[in-house]
XYZ file of C-alpha atoms in Angstrom:
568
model
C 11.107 -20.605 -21.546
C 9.298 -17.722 -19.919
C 9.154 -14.791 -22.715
C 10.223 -12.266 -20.785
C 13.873 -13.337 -19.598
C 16.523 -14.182 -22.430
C 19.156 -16.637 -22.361
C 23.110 -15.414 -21.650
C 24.796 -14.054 -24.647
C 27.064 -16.746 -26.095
C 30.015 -14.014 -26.030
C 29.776 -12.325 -22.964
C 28.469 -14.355 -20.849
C 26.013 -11.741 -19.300
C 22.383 -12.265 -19.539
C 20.485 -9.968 -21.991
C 17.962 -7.655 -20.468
C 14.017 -8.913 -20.857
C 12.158 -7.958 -23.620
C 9.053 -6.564 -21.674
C 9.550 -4.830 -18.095
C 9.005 -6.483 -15.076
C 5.364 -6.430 -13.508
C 1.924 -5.521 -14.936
C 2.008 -4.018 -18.739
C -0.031 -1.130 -18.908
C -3.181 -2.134 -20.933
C -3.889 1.113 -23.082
C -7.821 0.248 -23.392
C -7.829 0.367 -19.260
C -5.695 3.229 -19.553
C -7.679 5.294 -21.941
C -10.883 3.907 -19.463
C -9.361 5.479 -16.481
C -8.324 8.635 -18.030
C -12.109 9.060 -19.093
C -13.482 8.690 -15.909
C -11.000 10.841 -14.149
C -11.371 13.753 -16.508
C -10.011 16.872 -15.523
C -9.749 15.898 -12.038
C -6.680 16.436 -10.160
C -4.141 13.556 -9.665
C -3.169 14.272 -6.198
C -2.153 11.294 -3.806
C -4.843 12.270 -1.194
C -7.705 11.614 -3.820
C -6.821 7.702 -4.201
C -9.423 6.257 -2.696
C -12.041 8.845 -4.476
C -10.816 7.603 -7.948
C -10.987 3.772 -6.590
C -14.605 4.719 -5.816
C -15.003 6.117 -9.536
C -13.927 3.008 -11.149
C -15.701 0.496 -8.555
C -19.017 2.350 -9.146
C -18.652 2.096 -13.056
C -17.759 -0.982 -13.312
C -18.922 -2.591 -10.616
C -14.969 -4.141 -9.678
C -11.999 -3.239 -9.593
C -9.458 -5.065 -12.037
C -5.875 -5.336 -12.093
C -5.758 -3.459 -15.843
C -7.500 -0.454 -14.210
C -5.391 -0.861 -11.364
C -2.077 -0.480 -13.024
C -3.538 2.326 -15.269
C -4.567 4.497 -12.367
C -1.211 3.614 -11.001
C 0.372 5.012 -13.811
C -1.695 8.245 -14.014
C -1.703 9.183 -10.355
C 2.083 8.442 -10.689
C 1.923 5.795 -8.215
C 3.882 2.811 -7.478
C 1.283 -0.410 -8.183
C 1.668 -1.835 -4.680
C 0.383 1.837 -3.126
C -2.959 1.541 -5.461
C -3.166 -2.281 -4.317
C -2.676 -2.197 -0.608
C -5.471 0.429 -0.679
C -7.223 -0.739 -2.516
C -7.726 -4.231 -0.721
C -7.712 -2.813 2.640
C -11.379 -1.205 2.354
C -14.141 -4.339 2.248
C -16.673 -2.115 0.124
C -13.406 -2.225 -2.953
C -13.709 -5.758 -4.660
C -10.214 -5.537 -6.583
C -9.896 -8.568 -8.842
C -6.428 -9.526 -9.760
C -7.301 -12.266 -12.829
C -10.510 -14.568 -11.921
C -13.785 -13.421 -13.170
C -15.507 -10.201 -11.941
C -17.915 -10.576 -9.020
C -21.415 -10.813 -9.612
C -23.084 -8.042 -10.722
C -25.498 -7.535 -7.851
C -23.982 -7.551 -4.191
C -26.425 -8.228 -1.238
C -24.720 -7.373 2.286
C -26.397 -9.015 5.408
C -26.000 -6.727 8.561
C -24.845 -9.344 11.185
C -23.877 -7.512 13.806
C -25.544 -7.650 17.314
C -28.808 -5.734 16.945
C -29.261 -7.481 13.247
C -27.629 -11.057 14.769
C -30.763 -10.263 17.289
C -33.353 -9.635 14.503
C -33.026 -12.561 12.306
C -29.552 -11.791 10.245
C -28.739 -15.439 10.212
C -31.549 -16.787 8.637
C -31.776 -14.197 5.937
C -28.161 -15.406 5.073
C -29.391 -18.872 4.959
C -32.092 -18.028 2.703
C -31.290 -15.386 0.382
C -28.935 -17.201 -1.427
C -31.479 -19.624 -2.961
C -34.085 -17.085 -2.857
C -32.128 -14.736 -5.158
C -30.055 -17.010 -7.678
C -26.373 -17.588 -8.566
C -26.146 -13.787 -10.412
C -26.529 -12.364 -6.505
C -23.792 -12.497 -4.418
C -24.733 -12.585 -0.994
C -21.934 -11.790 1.816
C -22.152 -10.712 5.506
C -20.868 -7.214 6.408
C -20.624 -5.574 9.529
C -22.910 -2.911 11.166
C -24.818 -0.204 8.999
C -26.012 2.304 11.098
C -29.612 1.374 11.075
C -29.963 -0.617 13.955
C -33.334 1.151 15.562
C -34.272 -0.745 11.551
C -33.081 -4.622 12.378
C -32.232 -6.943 10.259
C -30.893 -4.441 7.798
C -29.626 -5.750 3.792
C -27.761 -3.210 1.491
C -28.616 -4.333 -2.158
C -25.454 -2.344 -3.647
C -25.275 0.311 -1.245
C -29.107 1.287 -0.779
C -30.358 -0.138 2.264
C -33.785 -2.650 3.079
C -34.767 -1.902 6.619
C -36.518 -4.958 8.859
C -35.274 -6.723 5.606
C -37.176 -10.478 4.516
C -36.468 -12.848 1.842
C -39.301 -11.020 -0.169
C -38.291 -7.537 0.257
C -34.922 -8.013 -0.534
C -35.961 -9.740 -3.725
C -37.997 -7.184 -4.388
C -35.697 -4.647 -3.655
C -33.006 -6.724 -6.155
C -35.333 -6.726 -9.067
C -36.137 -2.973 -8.897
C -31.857 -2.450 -9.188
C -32.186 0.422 -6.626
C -29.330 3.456 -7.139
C -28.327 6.213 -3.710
C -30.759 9.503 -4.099
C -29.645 12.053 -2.253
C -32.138 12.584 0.897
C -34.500 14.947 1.174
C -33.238 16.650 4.543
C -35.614 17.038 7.313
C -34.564 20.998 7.516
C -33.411 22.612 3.873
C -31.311 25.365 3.329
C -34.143 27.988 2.619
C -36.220 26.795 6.087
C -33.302 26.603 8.506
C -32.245 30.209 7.166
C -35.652 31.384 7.666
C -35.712 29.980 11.644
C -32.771 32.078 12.072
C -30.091 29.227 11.097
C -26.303 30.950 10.015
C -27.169 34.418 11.883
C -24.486 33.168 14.411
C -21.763 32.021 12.142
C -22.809 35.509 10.204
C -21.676 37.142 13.623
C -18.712 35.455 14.127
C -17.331 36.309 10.305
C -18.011 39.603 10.704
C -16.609 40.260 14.441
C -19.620 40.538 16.458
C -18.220 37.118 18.271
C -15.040 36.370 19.360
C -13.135 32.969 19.088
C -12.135 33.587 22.955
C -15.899 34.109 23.603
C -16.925 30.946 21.767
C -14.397 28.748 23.373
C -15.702 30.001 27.169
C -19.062 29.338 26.375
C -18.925 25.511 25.129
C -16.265 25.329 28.213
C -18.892 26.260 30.590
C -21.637 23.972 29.102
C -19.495 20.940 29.680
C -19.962 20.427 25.935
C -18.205 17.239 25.292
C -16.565 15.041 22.198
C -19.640 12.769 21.089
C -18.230 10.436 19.354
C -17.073 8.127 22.341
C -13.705 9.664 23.435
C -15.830 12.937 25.434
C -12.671 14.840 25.116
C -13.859 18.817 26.344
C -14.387 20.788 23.428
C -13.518 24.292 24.765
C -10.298 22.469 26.181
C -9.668 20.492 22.501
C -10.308 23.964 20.313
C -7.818 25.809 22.592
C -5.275 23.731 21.994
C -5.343 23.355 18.565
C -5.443 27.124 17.911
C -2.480 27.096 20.373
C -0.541 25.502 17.299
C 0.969 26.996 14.616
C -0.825 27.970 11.471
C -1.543 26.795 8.992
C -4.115 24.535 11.404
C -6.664 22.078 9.456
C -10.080 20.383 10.513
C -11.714 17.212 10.140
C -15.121 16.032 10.644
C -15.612 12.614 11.538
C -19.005 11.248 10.326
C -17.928 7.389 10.343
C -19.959 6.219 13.113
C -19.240 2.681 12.487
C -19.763 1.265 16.007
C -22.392 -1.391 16.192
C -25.359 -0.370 18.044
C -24.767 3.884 17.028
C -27.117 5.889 14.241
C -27.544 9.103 15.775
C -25.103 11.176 13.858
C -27.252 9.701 10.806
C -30.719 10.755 12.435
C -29.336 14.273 13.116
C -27.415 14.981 9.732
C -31.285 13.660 8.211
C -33.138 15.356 10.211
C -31.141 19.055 10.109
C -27.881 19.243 8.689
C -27.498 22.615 8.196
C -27.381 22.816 12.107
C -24.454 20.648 11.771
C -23.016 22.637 9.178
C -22.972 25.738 10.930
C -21.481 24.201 13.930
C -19.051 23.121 11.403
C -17.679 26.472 9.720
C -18.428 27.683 13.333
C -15.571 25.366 14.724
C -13.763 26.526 11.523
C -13.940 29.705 12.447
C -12.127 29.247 15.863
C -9.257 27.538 15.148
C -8.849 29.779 11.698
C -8.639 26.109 9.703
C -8.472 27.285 5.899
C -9.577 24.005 4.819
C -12.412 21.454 6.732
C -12.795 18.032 5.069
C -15.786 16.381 6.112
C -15.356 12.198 6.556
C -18.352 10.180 6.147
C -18.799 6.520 5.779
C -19.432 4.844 2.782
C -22.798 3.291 4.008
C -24.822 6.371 4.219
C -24.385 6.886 0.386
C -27.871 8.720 0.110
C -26.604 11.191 3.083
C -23.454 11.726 1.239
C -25.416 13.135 -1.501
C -27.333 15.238 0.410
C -24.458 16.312 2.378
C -22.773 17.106 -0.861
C -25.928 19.565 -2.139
C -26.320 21.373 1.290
C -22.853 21.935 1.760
C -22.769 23.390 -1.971
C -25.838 25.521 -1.100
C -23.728 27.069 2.008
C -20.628 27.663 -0.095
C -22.726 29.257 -2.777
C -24.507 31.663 -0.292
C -21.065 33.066 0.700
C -20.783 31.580 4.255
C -17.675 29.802 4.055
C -15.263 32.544 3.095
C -12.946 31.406 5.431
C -12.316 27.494 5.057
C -12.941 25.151 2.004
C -15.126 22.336 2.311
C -13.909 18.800 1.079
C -16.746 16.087 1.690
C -14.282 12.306 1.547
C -15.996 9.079 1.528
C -15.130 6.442 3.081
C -14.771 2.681 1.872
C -15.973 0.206 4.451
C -13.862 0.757 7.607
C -14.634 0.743 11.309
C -11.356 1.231 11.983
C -11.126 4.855 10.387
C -13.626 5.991 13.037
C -10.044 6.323 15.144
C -9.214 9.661 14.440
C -5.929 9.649 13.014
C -6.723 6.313 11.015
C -9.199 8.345 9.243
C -6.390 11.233 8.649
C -4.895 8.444 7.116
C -7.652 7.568 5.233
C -8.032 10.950 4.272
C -4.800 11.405 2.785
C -5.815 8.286 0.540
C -3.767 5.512 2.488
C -4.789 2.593 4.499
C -7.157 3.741 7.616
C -3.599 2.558 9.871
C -3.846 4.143 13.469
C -0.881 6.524 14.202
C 1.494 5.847 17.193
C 1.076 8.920 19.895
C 2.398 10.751 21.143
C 2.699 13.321 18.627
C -0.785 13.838 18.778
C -3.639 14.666 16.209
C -4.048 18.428 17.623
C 0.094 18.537 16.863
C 1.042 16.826 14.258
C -2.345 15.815 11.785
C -3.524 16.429 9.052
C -0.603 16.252 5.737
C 1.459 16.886 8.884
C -0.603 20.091 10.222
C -2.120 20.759 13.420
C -5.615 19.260 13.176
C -8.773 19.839 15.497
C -10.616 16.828 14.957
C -14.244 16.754 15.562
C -17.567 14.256 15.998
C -20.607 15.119 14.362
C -23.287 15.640 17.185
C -20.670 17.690 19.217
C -20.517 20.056 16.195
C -24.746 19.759 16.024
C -24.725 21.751 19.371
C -22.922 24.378 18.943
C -25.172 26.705 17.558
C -27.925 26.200 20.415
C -25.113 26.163 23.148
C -23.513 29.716 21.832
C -27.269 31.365 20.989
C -29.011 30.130 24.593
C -26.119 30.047 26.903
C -24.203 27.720 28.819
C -26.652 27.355 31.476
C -29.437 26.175 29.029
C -27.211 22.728 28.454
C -26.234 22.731 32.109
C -29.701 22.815 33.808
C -30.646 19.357 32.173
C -29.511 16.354 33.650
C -30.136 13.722 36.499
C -28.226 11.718 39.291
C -25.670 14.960 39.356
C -24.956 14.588 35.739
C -25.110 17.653 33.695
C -26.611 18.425 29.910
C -28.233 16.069 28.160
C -27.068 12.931 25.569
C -28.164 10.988 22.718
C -28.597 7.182 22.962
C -29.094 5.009 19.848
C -30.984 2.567 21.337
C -31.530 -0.812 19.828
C -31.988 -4.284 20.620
C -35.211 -5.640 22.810
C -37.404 -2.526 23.366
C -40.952 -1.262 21.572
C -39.479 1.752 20.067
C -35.840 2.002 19.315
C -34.213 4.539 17.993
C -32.541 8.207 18.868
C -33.719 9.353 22.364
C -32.005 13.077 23.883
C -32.328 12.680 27.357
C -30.921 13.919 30.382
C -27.505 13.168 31.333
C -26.748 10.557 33.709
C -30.165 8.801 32.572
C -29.910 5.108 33.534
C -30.901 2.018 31.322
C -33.863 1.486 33.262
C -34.994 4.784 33.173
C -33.874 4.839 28.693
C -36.156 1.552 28.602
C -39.045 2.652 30.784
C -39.425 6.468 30.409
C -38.324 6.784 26.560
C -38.373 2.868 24.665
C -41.942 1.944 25.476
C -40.409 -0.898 27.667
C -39.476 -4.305 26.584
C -40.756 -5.676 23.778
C -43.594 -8.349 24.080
C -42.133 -11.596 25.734
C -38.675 -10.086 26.564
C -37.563 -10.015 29.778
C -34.603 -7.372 30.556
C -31.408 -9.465 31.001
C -28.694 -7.251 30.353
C -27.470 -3.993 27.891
C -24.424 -2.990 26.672
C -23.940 0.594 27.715
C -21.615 1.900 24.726
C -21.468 -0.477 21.444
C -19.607 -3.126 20.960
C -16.718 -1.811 22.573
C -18.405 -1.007 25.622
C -18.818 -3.858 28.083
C -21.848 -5.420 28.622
C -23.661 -4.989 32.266
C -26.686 -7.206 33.738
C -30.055 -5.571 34.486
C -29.249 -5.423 38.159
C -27.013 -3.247 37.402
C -29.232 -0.883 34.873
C -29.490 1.796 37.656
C -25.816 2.794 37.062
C -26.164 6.888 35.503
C -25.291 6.509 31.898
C -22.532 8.642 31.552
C -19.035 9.971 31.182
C -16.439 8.433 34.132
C -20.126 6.269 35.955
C -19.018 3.107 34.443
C -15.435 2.569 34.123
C -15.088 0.951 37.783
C -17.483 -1.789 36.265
C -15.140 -2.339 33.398
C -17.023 -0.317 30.839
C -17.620 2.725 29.553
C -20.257 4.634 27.671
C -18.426 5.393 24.369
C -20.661 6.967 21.803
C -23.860 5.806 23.636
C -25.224 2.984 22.193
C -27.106 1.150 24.007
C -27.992 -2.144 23.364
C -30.923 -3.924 25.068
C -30.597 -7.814 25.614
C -33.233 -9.989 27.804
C -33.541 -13.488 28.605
C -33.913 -14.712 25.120
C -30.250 -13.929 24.227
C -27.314 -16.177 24.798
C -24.519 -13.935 26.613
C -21.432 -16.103 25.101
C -23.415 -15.512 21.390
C -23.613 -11.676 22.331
C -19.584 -11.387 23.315
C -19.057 -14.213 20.453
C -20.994 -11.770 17.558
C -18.998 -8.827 19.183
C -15.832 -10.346 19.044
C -15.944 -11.469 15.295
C -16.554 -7.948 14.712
C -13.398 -6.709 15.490
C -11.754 -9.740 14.305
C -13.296 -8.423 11.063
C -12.194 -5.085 11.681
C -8.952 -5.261 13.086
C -6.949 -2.827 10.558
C -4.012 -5.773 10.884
C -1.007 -3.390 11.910
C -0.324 -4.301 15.575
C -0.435 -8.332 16.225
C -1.896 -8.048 19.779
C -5.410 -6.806 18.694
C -4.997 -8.751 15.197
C -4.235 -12.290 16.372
C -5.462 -11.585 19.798
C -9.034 -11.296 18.718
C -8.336 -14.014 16.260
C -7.747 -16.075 18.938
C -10.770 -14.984 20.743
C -12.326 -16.129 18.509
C -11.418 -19.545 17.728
C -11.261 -20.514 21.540
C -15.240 -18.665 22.310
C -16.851 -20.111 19.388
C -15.246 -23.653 20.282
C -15.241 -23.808 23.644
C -15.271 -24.938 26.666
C -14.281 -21.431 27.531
C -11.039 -21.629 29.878
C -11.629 -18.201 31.950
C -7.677 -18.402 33.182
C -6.349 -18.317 29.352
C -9.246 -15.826 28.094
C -8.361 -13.043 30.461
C -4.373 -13.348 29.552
C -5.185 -12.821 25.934
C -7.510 -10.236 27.272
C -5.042 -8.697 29.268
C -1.987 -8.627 26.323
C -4.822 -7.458 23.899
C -5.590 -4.412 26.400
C -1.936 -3.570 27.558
C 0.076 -3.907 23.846
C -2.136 -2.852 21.004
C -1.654 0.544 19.367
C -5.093 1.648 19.435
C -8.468 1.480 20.748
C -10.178 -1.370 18.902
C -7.150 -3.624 20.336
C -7.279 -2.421 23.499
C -11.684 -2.442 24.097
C -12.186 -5.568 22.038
C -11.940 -8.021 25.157
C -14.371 -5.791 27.540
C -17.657 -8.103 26.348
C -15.755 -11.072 26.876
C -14.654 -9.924 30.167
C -17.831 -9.097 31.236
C -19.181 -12.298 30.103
C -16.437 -13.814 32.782
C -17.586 -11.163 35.300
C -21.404 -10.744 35.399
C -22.697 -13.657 33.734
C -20.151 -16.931 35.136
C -23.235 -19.115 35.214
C -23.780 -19.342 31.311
C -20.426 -20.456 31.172
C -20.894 -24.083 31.561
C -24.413 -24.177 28.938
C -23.841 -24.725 25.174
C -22.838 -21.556 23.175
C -26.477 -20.488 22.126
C -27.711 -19.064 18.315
C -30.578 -15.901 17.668
């Protein structure tokens, strides 16, 4: 007889009430363990997924006692801790089995990794590091100019081997904040905050501002390319109290420049920041970055504490949120979501972030390298941004550049720079015994073109006739050593991976996808109406850009169709 249910009184006939209550007891050891950790820390609903972090980080898991406990002391129901809980990949919840090991190895295998050898280090490592090593796949890591790339816990291994990685296992690395490129004291001293100074103390308007970026074309960088001018306008247009969030989750495959810039001078990007702040009068900025830049976040945390400390951000307060393994909180309002300590589920739109965001405010909602700008946009003019460019493009753009080329990495150059041009004038060319094939103009989500086609101007509205689109300007390199089925394969497991679940087009389309690419024959007919559903009916972008490799597989490569589905 199960102990917690009773028998029906002999008299009455009714059925006595259980003994225990229904569900998980609270375990007062867990409870007393979760109460440490969170301290005096406050108990609000939008810091969820910070105290998940506390408890994964101690203890390396996170079990169902310390589940229920936090449950209890955030004054949550149990199924709101757990369906956050197990929606984020870097949160290993454990319900009864044993804990996970204690060391975690994750295997980049996206595309520029797949490229670089990611499959063999996950056929190796395994034996090479024992049975107290788990060793799992995860998705891209922003280090892709740094293929194959391993995170042993969260620190990363760059052009990773079986030795390294060992190596790197043994020494039980922990995240130290990085040493920026610019500090505090030296970006103050080159004149850094004097325009953020102005704008506090009235020497700058917020109309001024917003006509300036407006006449440099500056653009969102993060892949939409909304106007910025345009976006701050309309935010300030709604009613106060108006909020702001940064977006640092750059979680496309193929993109690492908002990591090389917040390395290299953050403070630049924290100026734009409050500057952005400033204009839409937000009285509170939180700051979303992605959990796999854990050394950044650190840094992030210290600079940001430096500027708060010096008196510049009188006007807003700065929340820095980390994220927990994610692509899909990149979309801005499933990262609003995220914010607020839910699952990173995209919001239906109309109404729109700039309306209704934020714990239901009007939120301006911006990418990191748009906000890196502003500063040198406002202090040298419009017309210093608009002189640059080529093929009647105007400005300039960042490319994360990856894949088949001598020297990837983060290359500023003109806008409406082609592929050719990125390879030739800025990459070194192709690396030895590569022949250029093909690229993919904007991440995964991007398309992917042929090299006769690498003259196309890299840019904003150049590429959608050909079924792509530039995105956030990753550009992946791919030459005649690379399977084009594997390439649209890799991407498509991605967001089969990544697909937040809500909307069944996008999460059984690419499941689909899947199952019919990697087993083939491929039927063109029956891929482009899953293509087509995908594209018309999901709620959000992933959904709706997941097919464009595939379809450009079908386009501009038909003649690999008929060959066996190739490996890296």
């Amino acid at each position: 007889m199960d102990l917690k249910t009773r028998p029906p009184d002999t008299k009455t006939g009714r059925r006595k009430p259980p003994r225990t209550p229904k569900g998980r007891q609270i375990d007062p050891t867990a409870l007393d363990e979760v109460r440490a950790l969170l301290a005096d820390r406050p108990r609000r609903r939008d810091l969820l997924i910070e105290h998940l972090h506390l408890i994964q980080d101690h203890y390396g898991y996170l079990s169902a006692a310390h589940l229920t406990a936090l449950a209890l002391e955030m004054k949550l129901a149990l199924t709101e801790v757990y369906e956050v809980a197990t929606f984020y990949s870097h949160f290993d919840v454990v319900k009864d089995g044993p804990p996970p090991a204690a060391v975690t190895v994750r295997v980049c295998d996206s595309l520029s990794c797949a490229m670089a050898g990611a499959e063999k280090l996950l056929a190796e490592l395994p034996g090479k590091l024992g049975k107290d090593v788990r060793v799992v796949r995860a998705p891209c890591m922003g280090a892709c100019d740094h293929a194959p790339v391993c995170a042993v816990g969260h620190v990363q291994t760059f052009k990773a081997t079986p030795d390294k990685v060992a190596a790197s296992v043994k020494a039980k690395p922990h995240a130290h904040a990085y040493k920026p490129g610019v500090d505090f004291a030296a970006y103050q001293k080159a004149g850094g905050y004097a325009l953020l100074k102005d704008c506090l103390s009235g020497k700058r308007t917020r109309d001024e501002l917003i006509k300036i970026v407006s006449d440099a074309g500056l653009r969102g960088l993060g892949g939409a390319g909304f106007p910025t001018g345009r976006k701050w306008s309309l935010v300030r247009a709604e009613p106060a109290p108006r909020l702001f969030a940064v977006n640092a989750d750059e979680g496309e495959p193929g993109t690492f420049k908002d990591r090389y810039y917040l390395e290299q001078d953050p403070h630049r990007f924290i100026e734009g920041m409050l500057i952005a702040a400033f204009v839409v009068e937000a009285p509170d900025t939180y700051l979303y970055i992605r959990d796999e830049y854990p050394e950044l976040r650190l840094m992030l945390a210290d600079e940001m504490a430096k500027a708060e400390k010096a008196g510049l951000s009188p006007h807003t307060k700065l929340h820095l949120r980390r994220g927990a393994g994610a692509y899909i909180c990149g979309e801005e309002s499933a990262m609003i979501e995220s914010i607020e300590g839910k699952r990173g589920l995209p919001r239906h739109r109309p109404p729109y972030v700039a309306q209704v965001g934020l714990f239901g405010r009007p939120t301006l909602e911006q990418n990191v390298e748009t906000l890196f700008w502003v500063r040198d946009i406002v202090e040298k003019g419009a017309q210093w941004m608009t002189a640059q460019g080529r093929h009647e493009r105007k400005g300039f753009r960042s490319f994360s550049v990856s894949g088949r080329v001598k020297k990837p990495g983060v290359v500023l150059a003109p806008a409406g720079v082609t592929a050719r041009e990125l390879i030739e004038e800025f990459c070194g060319g192709m690396a030895d015994g590569h022949k250029f094939k093909g690229y993919l103009p904007g991440g995964a989500s991007g398309g992917i073109l042929p090299a006769k086609m690498a003259d196309i101007p890299l840019d904003f509205g150049t590429l959608e006739p050909h079924g792509c689109f530039v995105g956030s300007h990753a550009v992946v390199i791919l030459s005649d050593k690379d399977d084009m089925k594997a390439v649209a394969l890799n991407l498509m497991k991605f967001f089969e991976d990544e697909s937040c679940g809500q909307c069944t087009p996008c999460r059984a389309g690419t499941e689909k996808a899947v199952k019919l690419m990697a087993k083939g024959p491929w039927d063109p007919a029956l891929l482009t109406e899953l293509s087509t559903a995908m594209r018309d009916a999901s709620i959000c972008g992933l959904g709706q850009a997941a097919p464009n490799p595939l379809l450009c597989v079908l386009k501009y490569f038909s003649e690999e169709l008929t060959k066996p589905l190739g490996t890296w």
